Amino acid sequence: MNASLTMVMPDDMHVHLRQSDMLDLVLADTVKQFARAIVMPNLNTPIISTKLAIEYRNMILNSLGKVKDGLKCFEPLMTLYLTDLTTTDEILKAKESGIVFAVKLYPNSVTTNSHVGVVDIFKNCYKVLDMLQMIKMPLLIHAEVSDSRVDIFDRESVYIDKVIIPLRKKYPELKIVIEHVSTKEGVDYVYSSPNFTAATITPQHMLYNRNIIFSGGLRPHYYCLPILKSELHREYLVKAATSGDKRFFLGTDSAPHDTKAKENSCGCAGCYSSYNAICLYAEIFDKAGCISNLEKFASLNGAYFYDLPINKQTLTIHRNENIVPDKISFKDLNIVPLASGETVQWHI
Ligand SMILES: [Zn+2]
């Protein structure tokens, strides 16, 4: 067993950095292990224009200035929040800005701050989709139906049948990322599409099955969307991620909420995995006997899909048993990191 592992510096292709004090609290964790990150646009005021994306990027760079040595080694890759009203001009503006790398599709009301999300993608967004296909800008999809009549564990597979399969027929060369894929059906869909389709996979969907949410009581810090699935799905995700297949890459979906919002009669969805994400992934790859494929998943596959250069920096992690802290804090904010209290075999 190697005592350490050096790889091309990873990228996090799906992260929620939030804003204000929360941004200041979480950014250092992302920066210590990732060279770049695809930053999600679902702030309280969603990032629906290039102008807002530039402002948000400046906010992140400003916060980065407070992180020691952060400025020289981290690049936030911004995204636009797709709405029924997004115009092709706005997409072109985003492309020309050089700072926006993708457009995020949230079905209306599916998760945190998705109230302005798309109601009918086929009726309201066809011009924008044509444009995205033409300029090769990826469409990132939260692939779940928001219809409350559909069982929460089936929302991804229903979305794939109802939206992604018809979408793919209409836009054969549109770059699509199924974000935080969580089911066998989702993975199988990606396997069935040789080009232009990829998926990010979170650590929580590979570390745990849904039993953890109810183990010994209700555990709100394991509640995320898409919700954790059964063991069959978990094993299937691990197999896809650790295979080295270029269509699967790292996206933590790290989504911090203050403990007051999580430990609540109506708690928010999201796991904070940025604290030690690369170590959690290393743990998963190690257990699967595929640690040699971690670099592909974490540092290469995503860059290829996004047509980005491979990072020049490297990251070394060490085999060093350690316990994940119960919480991390800043001012009056507290976050419980994913796997808190558990022993992890790797250390940054
Ligand atoms: Zn997310």
Short mmCIF file of N, CA, C and O and ligand atoms in Angstrom, two decimals, residues 14 16 40 104 180 253, ligand 1:
data_model
loop_
_atom_site.label_atom_id
_atom_site.label_comp_id
_atom_site.label_asym_id
_atom_site.label_seq_id
_atom_site.Cartn_x
_atom_site.Cartn_y
_atom_site.Cartn_z
N HIS A 14 -18.77 20.51 -9.68
CA HIS A 14 -20.11 20.90 -9.18
C HIS A 14 -19.99 21.30 -7.70
O HIS A 14 -19.91 20.44 -6.83
N HIS A 16 -21.30 24.30 -4.57
CA HIS A 16 -22.06 25.47 -4.12
C HIS A 16 -21.18 26.24 -3.16
O HIS A 16 -20.86 25.76 -2.07
N MET A 40 -21.99 26.66 -8.87
CA MET A 40 -23.42 26.65 -9.13
C MET A 40 -24.04 28.03 -8.91
O MET A 40 -23.61 28.79 -8.03
N LYS A 104 -26.87 26.03 -16.16
CA LYS A 104 -27.47 25.03 -15.27
C LYS A 104 -28.98 25.02 -15.40
O LYS A 104 -29.63 26.06 -15.31
N HIS A 180 -24.78 15.07 -10.33
CA HIS A 180 -24.96 14.18 -9.19
C HIS A 180 -25.84 12.98 -9.52
O HIS A 180 -26.88 12.75 -8.89
N ASP A 253 -20.97 18.39 -5.38
CA ASP A 253 -22.26 18.95 -4.98
C ASP A 253 -22.22 19.37 -3.51
O ASP A 253 -23.23 19.31 -2.81
ZN ZN B 1 -25.92 21.04 -6.55
#
